Short mmCIF file of C-alpha atoms in Angstrom, two decimals:
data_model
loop_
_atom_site.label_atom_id
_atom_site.label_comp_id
_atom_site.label_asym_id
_atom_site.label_seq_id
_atom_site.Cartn_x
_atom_site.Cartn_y
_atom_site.Cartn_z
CA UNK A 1 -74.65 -71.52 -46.26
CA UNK A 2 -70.94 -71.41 -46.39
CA UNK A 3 -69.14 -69.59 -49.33
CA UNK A 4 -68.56 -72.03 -52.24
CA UNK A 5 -64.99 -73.29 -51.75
CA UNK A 6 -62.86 -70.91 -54.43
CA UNK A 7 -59.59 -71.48 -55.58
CA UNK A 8 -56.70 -70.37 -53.26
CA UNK A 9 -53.99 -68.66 -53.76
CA UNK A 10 -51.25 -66.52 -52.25
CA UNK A 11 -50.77 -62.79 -53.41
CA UNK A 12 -53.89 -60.20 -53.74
CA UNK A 13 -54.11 -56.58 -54.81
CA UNK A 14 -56.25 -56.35 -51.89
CA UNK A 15 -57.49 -58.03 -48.10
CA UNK A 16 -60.46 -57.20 -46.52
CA UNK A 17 -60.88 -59.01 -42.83
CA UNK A 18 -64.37 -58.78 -41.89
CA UNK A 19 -67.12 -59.66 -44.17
CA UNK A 20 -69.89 -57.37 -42.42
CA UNK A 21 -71.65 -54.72 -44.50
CA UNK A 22 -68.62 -52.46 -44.33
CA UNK A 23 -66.06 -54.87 -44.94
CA UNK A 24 -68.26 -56.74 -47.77
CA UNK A 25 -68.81 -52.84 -49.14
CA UNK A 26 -65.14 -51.65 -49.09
CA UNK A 27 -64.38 -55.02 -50.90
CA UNK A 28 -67.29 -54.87 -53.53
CA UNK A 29 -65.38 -51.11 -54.43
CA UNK A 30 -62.31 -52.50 -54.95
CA UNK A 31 -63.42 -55.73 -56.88
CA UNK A 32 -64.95 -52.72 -58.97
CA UNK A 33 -61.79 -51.05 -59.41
CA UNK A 34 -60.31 -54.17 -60.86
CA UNK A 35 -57.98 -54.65 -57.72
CA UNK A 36 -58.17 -58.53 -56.65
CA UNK A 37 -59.28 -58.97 -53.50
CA UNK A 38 -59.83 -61.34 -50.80
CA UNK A 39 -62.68 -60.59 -48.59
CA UNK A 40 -61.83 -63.05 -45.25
CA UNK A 41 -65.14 -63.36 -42.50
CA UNK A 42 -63.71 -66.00 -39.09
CA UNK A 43 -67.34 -67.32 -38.90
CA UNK A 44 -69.12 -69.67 -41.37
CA UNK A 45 -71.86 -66.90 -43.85
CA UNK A 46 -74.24 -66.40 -42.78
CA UNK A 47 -74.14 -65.41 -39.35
CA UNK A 48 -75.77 -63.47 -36.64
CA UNK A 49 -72.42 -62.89 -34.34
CA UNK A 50 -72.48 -59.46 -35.25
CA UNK A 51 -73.87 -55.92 -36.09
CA UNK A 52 -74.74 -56.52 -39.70
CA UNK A 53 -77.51 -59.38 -39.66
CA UNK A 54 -81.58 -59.24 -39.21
CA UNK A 55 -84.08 -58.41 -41.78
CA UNK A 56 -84.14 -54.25 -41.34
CA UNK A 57 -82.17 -50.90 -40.42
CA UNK A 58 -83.74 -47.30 -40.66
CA UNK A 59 -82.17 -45.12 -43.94
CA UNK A 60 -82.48 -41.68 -43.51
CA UNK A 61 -81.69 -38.49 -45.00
CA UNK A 62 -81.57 -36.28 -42.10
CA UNK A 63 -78.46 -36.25 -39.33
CA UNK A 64 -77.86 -33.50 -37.25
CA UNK A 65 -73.77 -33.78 -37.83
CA UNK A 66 -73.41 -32.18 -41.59
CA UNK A 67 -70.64 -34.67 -42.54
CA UNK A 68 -73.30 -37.36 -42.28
CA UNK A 69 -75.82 -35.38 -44.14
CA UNK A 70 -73.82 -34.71 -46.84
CA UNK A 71 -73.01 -38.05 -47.58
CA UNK A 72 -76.34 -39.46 -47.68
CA UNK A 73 -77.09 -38.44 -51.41
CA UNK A 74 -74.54 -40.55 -52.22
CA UNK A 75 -75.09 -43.34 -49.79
CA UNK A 76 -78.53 -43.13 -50.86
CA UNK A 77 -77.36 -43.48 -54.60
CA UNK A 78 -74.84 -46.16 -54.15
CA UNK A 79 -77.57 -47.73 -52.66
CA UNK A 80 -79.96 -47.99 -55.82
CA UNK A 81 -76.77 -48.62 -57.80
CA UNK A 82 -76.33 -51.80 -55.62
CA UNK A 83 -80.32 -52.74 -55.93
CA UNK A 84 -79.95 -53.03 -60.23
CA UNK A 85 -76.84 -54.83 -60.33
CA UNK A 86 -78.53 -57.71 -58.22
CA UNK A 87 -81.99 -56.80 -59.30
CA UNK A 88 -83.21 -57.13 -55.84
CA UNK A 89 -85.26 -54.10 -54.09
CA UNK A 90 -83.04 -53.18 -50.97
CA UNK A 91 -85.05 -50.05 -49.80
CA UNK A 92 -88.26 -49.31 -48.80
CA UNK A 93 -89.38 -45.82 -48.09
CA UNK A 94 -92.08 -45.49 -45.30
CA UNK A 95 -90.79 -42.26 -44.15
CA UNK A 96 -89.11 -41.26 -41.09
CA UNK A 97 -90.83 -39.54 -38.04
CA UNK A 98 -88.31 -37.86 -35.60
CA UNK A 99 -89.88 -36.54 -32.52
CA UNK A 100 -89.09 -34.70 -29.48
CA UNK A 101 -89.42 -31.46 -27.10
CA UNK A 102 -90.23 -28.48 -29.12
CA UNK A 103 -87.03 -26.21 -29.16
CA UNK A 104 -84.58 -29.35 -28.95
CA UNK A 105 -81.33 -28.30 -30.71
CA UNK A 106 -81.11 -31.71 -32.72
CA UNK A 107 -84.91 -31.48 -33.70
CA UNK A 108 -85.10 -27.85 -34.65
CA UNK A 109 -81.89 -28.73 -36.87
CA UNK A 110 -83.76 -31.37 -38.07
CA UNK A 111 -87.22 -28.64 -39.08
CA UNK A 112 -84.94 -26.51 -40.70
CA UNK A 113 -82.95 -29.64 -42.61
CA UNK A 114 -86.40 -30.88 -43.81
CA UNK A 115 -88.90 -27.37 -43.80
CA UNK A 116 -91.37 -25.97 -42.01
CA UNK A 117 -93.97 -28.09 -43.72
CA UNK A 118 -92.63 -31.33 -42.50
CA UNK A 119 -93.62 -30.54 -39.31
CA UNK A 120 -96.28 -32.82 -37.56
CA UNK A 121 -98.58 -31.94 -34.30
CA UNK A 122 -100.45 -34.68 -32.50
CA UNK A 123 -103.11 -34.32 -35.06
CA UNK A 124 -101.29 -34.48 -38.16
CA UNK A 125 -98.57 -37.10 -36.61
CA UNK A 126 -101.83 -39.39 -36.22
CA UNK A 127 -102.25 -39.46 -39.21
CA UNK A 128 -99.33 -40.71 -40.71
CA UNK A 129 -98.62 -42.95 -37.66
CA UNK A 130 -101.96 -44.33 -35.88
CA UNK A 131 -101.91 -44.92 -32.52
CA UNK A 132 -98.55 -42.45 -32.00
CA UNK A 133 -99.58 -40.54 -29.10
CA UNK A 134 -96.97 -36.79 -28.87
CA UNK A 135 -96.59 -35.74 -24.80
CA UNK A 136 -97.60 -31.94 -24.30
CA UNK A 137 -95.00 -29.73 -25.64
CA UNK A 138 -93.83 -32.23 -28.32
CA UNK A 139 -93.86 -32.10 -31.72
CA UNK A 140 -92.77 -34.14 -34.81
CA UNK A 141 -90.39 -33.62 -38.13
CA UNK A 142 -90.89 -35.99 -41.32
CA UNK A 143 -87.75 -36.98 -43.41
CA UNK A 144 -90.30 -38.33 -46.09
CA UNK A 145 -86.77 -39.82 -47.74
CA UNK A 146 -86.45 -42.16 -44.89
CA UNK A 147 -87.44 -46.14 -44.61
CA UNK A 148 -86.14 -49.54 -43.98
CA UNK A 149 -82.98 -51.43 -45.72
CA UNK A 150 -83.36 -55.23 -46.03
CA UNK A 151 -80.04 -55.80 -44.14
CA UNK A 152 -79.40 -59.45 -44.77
CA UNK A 153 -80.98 -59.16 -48.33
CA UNK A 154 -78.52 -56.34 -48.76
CA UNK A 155 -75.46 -57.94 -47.43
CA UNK A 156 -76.27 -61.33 -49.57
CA UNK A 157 -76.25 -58.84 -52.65
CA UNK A 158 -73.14 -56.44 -52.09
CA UNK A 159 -71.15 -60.28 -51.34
CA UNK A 160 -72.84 -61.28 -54.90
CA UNK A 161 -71.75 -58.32 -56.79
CA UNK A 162 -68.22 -59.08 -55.21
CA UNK A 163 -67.65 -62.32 -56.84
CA UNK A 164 -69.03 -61.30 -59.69
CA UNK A 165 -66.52 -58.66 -60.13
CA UNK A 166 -64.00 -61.42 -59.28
CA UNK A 167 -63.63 -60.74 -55.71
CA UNK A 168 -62.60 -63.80 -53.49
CA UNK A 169 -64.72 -64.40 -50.31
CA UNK A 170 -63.11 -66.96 -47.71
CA UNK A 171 -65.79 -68.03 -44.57
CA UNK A 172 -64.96 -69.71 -41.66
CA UNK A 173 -61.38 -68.25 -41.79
CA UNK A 174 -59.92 -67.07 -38.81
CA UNK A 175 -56.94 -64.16 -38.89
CA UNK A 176 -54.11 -65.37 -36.65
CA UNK A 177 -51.81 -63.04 -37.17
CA UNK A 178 -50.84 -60.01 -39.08
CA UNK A 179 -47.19 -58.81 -39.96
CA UNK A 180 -46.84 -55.17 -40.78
CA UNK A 181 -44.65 -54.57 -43.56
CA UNK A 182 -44.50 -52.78 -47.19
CA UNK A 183 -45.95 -56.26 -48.21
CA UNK A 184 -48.38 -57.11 -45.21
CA UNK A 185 -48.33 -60.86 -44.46
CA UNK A 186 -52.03 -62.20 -42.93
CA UNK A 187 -51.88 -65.81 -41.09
CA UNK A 188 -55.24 -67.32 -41.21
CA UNK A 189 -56.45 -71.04 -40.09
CA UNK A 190 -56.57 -72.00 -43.46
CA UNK A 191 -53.24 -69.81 -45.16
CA UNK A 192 -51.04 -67.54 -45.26
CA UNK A 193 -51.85 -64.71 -48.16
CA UNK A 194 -49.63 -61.39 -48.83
CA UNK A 195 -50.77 -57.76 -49.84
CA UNK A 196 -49.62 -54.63 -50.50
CA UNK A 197 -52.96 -53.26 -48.74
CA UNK A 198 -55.26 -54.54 -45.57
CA UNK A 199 -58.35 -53.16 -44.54
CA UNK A 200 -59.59 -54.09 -41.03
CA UNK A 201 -63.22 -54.23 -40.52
CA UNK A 202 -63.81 -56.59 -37.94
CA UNK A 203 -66.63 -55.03 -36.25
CA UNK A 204 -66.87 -55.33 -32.03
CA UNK A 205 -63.45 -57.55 -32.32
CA UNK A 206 -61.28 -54.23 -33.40
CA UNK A 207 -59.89 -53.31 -30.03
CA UNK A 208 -58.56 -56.93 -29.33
CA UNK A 209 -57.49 -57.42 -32.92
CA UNK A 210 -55.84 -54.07 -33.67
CA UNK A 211 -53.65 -54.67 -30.41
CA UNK A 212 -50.54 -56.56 -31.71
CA UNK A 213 -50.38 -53.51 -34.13
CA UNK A 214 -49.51 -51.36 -31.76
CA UNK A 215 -53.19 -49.69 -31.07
CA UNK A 216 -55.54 -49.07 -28.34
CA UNK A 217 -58.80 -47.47 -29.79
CA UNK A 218 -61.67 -46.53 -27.58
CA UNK A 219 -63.86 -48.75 -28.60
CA UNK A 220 -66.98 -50.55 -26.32
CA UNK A 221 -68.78 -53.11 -27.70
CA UNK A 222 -72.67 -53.36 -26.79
CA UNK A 223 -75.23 -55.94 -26.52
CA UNK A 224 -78.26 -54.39 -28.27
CA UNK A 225 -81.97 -55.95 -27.12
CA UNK A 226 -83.74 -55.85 -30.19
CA UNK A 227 -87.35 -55.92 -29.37
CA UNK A 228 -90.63 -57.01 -31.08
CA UNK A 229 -93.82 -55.51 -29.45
CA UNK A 230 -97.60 -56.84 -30.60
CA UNK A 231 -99.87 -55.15 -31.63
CA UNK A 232 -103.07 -55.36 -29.21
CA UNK A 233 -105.57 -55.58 -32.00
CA UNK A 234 -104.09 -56.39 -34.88
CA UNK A 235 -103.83 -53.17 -37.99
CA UNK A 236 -104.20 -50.64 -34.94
CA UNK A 237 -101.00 -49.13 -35.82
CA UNK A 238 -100.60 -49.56 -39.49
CA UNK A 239 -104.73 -48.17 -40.69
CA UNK A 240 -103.78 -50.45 -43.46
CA UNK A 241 -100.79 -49.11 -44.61
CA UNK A 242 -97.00 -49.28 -43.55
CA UNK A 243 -96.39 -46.54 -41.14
CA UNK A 244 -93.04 -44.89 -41.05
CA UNK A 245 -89.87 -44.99 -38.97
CA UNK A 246 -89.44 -43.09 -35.96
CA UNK A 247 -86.58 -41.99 -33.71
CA UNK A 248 -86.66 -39.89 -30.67
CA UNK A 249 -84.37 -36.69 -29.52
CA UNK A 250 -84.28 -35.18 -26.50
CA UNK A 251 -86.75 -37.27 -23.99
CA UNK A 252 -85.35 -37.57 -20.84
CA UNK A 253 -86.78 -40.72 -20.46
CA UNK A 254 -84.57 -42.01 -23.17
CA UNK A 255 -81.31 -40.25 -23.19
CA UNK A 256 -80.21 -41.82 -25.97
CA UNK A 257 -82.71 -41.93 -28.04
CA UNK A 258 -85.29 -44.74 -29.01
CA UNK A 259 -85.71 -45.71 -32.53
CA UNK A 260 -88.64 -47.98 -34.40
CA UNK A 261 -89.20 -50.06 -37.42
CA UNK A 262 -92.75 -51.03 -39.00
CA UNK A 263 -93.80 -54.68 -39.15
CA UNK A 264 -92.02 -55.65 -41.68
CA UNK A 265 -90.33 -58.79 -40.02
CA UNK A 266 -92.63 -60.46 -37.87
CA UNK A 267 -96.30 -59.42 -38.97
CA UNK A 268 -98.28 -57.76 -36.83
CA UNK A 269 -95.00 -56.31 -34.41
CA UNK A 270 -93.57 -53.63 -34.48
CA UNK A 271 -89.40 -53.12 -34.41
CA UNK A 272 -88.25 -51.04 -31.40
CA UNK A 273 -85.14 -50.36 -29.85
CA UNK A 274 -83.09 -48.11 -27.27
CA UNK A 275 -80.18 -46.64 -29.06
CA UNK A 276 -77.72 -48.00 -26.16
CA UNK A 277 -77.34 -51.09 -24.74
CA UNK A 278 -74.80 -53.15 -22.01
CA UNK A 279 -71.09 -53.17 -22.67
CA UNK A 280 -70.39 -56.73 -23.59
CA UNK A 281 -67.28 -58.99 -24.95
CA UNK A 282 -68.17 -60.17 -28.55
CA UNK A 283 -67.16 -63.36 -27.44
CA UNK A 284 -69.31 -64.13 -24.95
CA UNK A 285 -72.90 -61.54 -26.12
CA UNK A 286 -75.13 -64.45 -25.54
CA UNK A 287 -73.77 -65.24 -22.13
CA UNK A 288 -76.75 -63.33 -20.47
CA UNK A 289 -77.47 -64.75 -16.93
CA UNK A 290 -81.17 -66.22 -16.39
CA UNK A 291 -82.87 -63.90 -14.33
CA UNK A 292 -80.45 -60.76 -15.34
CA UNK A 293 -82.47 -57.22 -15.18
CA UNK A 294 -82.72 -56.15 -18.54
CA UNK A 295 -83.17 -52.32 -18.18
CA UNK A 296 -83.32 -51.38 -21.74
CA UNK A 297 -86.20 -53.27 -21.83
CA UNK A 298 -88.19 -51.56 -18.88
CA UNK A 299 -87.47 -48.67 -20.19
CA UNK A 300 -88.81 -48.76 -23.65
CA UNK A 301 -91.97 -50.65 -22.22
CA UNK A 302 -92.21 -47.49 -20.09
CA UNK A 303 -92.34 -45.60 -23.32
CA UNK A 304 -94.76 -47.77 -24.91
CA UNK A 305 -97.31 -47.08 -21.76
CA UNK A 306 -96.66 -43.37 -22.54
CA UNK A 307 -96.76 -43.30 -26.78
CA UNK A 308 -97.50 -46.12 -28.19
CA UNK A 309 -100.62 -47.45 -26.07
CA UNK A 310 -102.10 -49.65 -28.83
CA UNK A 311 -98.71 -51.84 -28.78
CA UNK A 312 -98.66 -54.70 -25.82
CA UNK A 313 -96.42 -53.84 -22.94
CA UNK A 314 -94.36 -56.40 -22.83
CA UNK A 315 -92.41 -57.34 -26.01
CA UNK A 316 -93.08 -60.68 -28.02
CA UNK A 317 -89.62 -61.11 -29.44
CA UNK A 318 -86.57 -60.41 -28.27
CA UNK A 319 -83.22 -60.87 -30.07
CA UNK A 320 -79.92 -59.28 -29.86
CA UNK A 321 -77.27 -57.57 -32.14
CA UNK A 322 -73.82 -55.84 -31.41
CA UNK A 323 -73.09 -52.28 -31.35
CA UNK A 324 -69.40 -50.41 -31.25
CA UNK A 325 -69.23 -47.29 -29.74
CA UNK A 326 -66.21 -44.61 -29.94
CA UNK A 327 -66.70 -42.33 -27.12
CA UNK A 328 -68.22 -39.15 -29.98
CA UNK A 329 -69.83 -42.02 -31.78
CA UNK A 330 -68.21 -40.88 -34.71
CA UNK A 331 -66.70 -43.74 -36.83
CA UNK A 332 -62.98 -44.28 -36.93
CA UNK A 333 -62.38 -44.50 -40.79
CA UNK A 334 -57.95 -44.24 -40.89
CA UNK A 335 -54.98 -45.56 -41.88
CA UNK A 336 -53.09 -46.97 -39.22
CA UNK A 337 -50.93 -44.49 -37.93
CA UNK A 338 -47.29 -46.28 -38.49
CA UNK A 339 -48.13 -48.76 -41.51
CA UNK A 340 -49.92 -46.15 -44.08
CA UNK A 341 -50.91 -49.25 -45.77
CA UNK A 342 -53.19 -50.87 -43.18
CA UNK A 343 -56.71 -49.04 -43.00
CA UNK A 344 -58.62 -49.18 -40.16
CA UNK A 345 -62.97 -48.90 -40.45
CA UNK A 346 -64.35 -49.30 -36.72
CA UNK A 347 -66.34 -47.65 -34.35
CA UNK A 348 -70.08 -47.54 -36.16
CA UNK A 349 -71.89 -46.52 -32.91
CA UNK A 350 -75.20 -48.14 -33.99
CA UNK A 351 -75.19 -45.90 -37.12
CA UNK A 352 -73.17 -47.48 -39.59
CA UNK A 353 -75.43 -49.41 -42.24
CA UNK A 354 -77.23 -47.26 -43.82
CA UNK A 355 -73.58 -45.42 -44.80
CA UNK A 356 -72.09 -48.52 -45.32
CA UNK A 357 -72.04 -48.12 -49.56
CA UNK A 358 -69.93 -44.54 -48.34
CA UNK A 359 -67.90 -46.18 -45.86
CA UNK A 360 -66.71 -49.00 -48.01
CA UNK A 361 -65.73 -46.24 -51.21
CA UNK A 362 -64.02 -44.07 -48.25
CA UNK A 363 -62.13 -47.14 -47.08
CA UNK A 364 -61.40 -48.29 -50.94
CA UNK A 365 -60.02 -44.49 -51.70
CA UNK A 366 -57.44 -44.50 -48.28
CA UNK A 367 -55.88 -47.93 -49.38
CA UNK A 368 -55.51 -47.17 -53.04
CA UNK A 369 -53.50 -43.63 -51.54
CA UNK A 370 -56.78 -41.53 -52.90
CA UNK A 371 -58.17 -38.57 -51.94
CA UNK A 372 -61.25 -39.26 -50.04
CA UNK A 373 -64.47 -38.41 -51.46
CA UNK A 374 -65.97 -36.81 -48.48
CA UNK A 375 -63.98 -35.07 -45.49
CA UNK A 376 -62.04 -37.37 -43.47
CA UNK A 377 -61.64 -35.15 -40.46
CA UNK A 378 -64.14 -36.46 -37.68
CA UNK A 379 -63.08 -40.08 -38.79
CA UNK A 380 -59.31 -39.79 -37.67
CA UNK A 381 -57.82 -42.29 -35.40
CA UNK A 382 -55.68 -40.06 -33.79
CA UNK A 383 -58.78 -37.59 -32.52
CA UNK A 384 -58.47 -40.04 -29.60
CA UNK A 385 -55.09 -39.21 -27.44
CA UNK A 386 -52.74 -42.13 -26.23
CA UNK A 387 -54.31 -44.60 -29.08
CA UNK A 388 -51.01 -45.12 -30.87
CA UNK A 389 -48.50 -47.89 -28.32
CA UNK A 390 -44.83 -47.25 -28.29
#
């Protein structure tokens, strides 16, 4: 359903472009701090173009980069915050199984981030996740904090809190053009509206959109396959009970990692995806030839045959979703590096919701002129060389 059509005017405190968890997030902050703001999203809400729709995403406390870590207390706070304003449960915890070689650097950082005693062998991982079957020489680490977000429950409620603060939300609105200035001018199919502060967060259509401002980021957008696999008998893999998350480190058979959801969407399959996927333009994602391999998908049905043999080999469901990689993966969280006033959120690498209550404060803070809550320094835009166009 589109937004209800809201009053329009000229001048705001504040535009966010992009309406996606971060940009909805960054704008909910500012409603918050009494700045009015226009939240603008080119497609009619909701939508499925891009990386913030479908029913889950893994929350975790562990990550093996300590800037990450240390934000998720307060991602995990903002969070709850967010779930009694609307009065809507967001989070469910199920746990978190991460898994791997024994003597992997990212999973021994992960034992000593979580303790000794959250470490799993076959047996014990078993038991917490029937039908989980560990290779020789592989072992298991439980971030008991971990479990699933409702995404598009979550995104309905940080747009809710937004209006309700007074915050302006605009669908179907495309961005034509931007003019730089120390009032910046946006051009949109519907208006023209002026700020003293933008905030770009327009997902997989950054690099194309951030051009005419003079920047080239390294950004690649992804098509994800986001896979549903049955179970073969039905409660083989849940013994009653939710099971937790998983993610993998280290396999070889999975460089970058596979990750997995409980049924919580479709009953009876289970959520599974390679972290990785096929570079893609976000205007043509669905454009997939018939007939076109699908490796991603071989390849996690190769890892079903070798650790999750109660789950049918070939998946049930498959839909799609949008990732944005920077070549570290790290986010690009920055003001633009000639217009101070123009702030930049990009680059989410498949890791971005669960941080996305973070993100949108971080983003809030560098428009308002703020000193950032948490350590901006792996976020800069200018980490990358030859980003900034003469």
């Amino acid at each position: 359903m589109a937004a209800p059509s809201q009053p329009q005017k000229a001048t705001y405190d504040a535009i966010v472009i992009g309406a996606g968890i971060q940009g909805s997030f960054t704008a909910y902050h500012l409603a918050q701090r009494r700045k009015d703001t226009l939240l603008l999203e080119q497609f009619p809400l909701p939508h499925s173009r891009g990386s913030s729709h479908g029913q889950s995403r893994i929350i975790r406390s562990f990550y093996p980069q300590e800037y990450y870590s240390r934000m998720m207390p307060d991602s995990f706070r903002l969070w709850q915050q967010l779930e009694a304003e609307v009065g809507t449960r967001l989070y469910r915890q199920t746990g978190l199984v991460v898994l791997g070689p024994a003597g992997d650097p990212e999973l021994e950082s992960c034992r000593s981030s979580m303790g000794d005693d959250k470490v799993l062998d076959a047996a014990a991982l078993a038991r917490h996740f029937p039908g989980f079957q560990l290779q020789a020489g592989e072992m298991a680490v439980l971030d008991s904090t971990g479990g699933v977000l409702f995404a598009d429950r979550a995104l309905r409620a940080v747009q809710e809190v937004f209006r309700r603060h007074g915050g302006t939300l605009r669908d179907g609105e495309k961005v034509l053009h931007i003019e730089p200035g120390a009032t910046v001018t946006v051009t949109t199919t519907a208006g023209v509206y002026k700020t003293p502060r933008l905030i770009i967060t327009v997902g997989a259509w950054t690099g194309a959109f951030v051009e005419p401002l003079g920047l080239c980021l390294p950004l690649q957008p992804l098509r994800i396959d986001v896979c549903y696999w049955r179970e073969k008998q039905p409660g083989s893999t849940t013994a009653g009970t939710v099971s937790p998350c998983f993610l993998t480190v280290g396999l070889t058979q999975a460089p970058h990692g596979i990750y997995g959801l409980p049924a919580l969407e479709y009953p009876g399959m289970v959520k599974l995806c390679h972290h990785h996927g096929s570079p893609t333009d976000p205007e043509k994602r669905d454009q997939v030839p018939s007939g076109a391999p699908r490796p991603d998908i071989a390849l996690l049905s190769s890892f079903i045959s070798s650790y999750l043999p109660r789950l049918e080999p070939q998946p049930a469901v498959v839909e799609t979703c949008m990732y944005t990689n920077t070549p570290d993966e790290d986010f690009i969280l920055d003001r633009h590096p000639k217009f101070s006033n123009i702030v930049i959120g990009a680059g989410f690498s498949g890791h971005g919701f669960k941080l996305a209550p973070v993100v949108g404060k971080l983003l809030c803070e560098l428009s308002l002129g703020e000193e950032p809550s948490h350590s901006m320094a792996p976020f800069t835009i200018t980490r990358f060389p030859g980003v900034l166009q003469s």
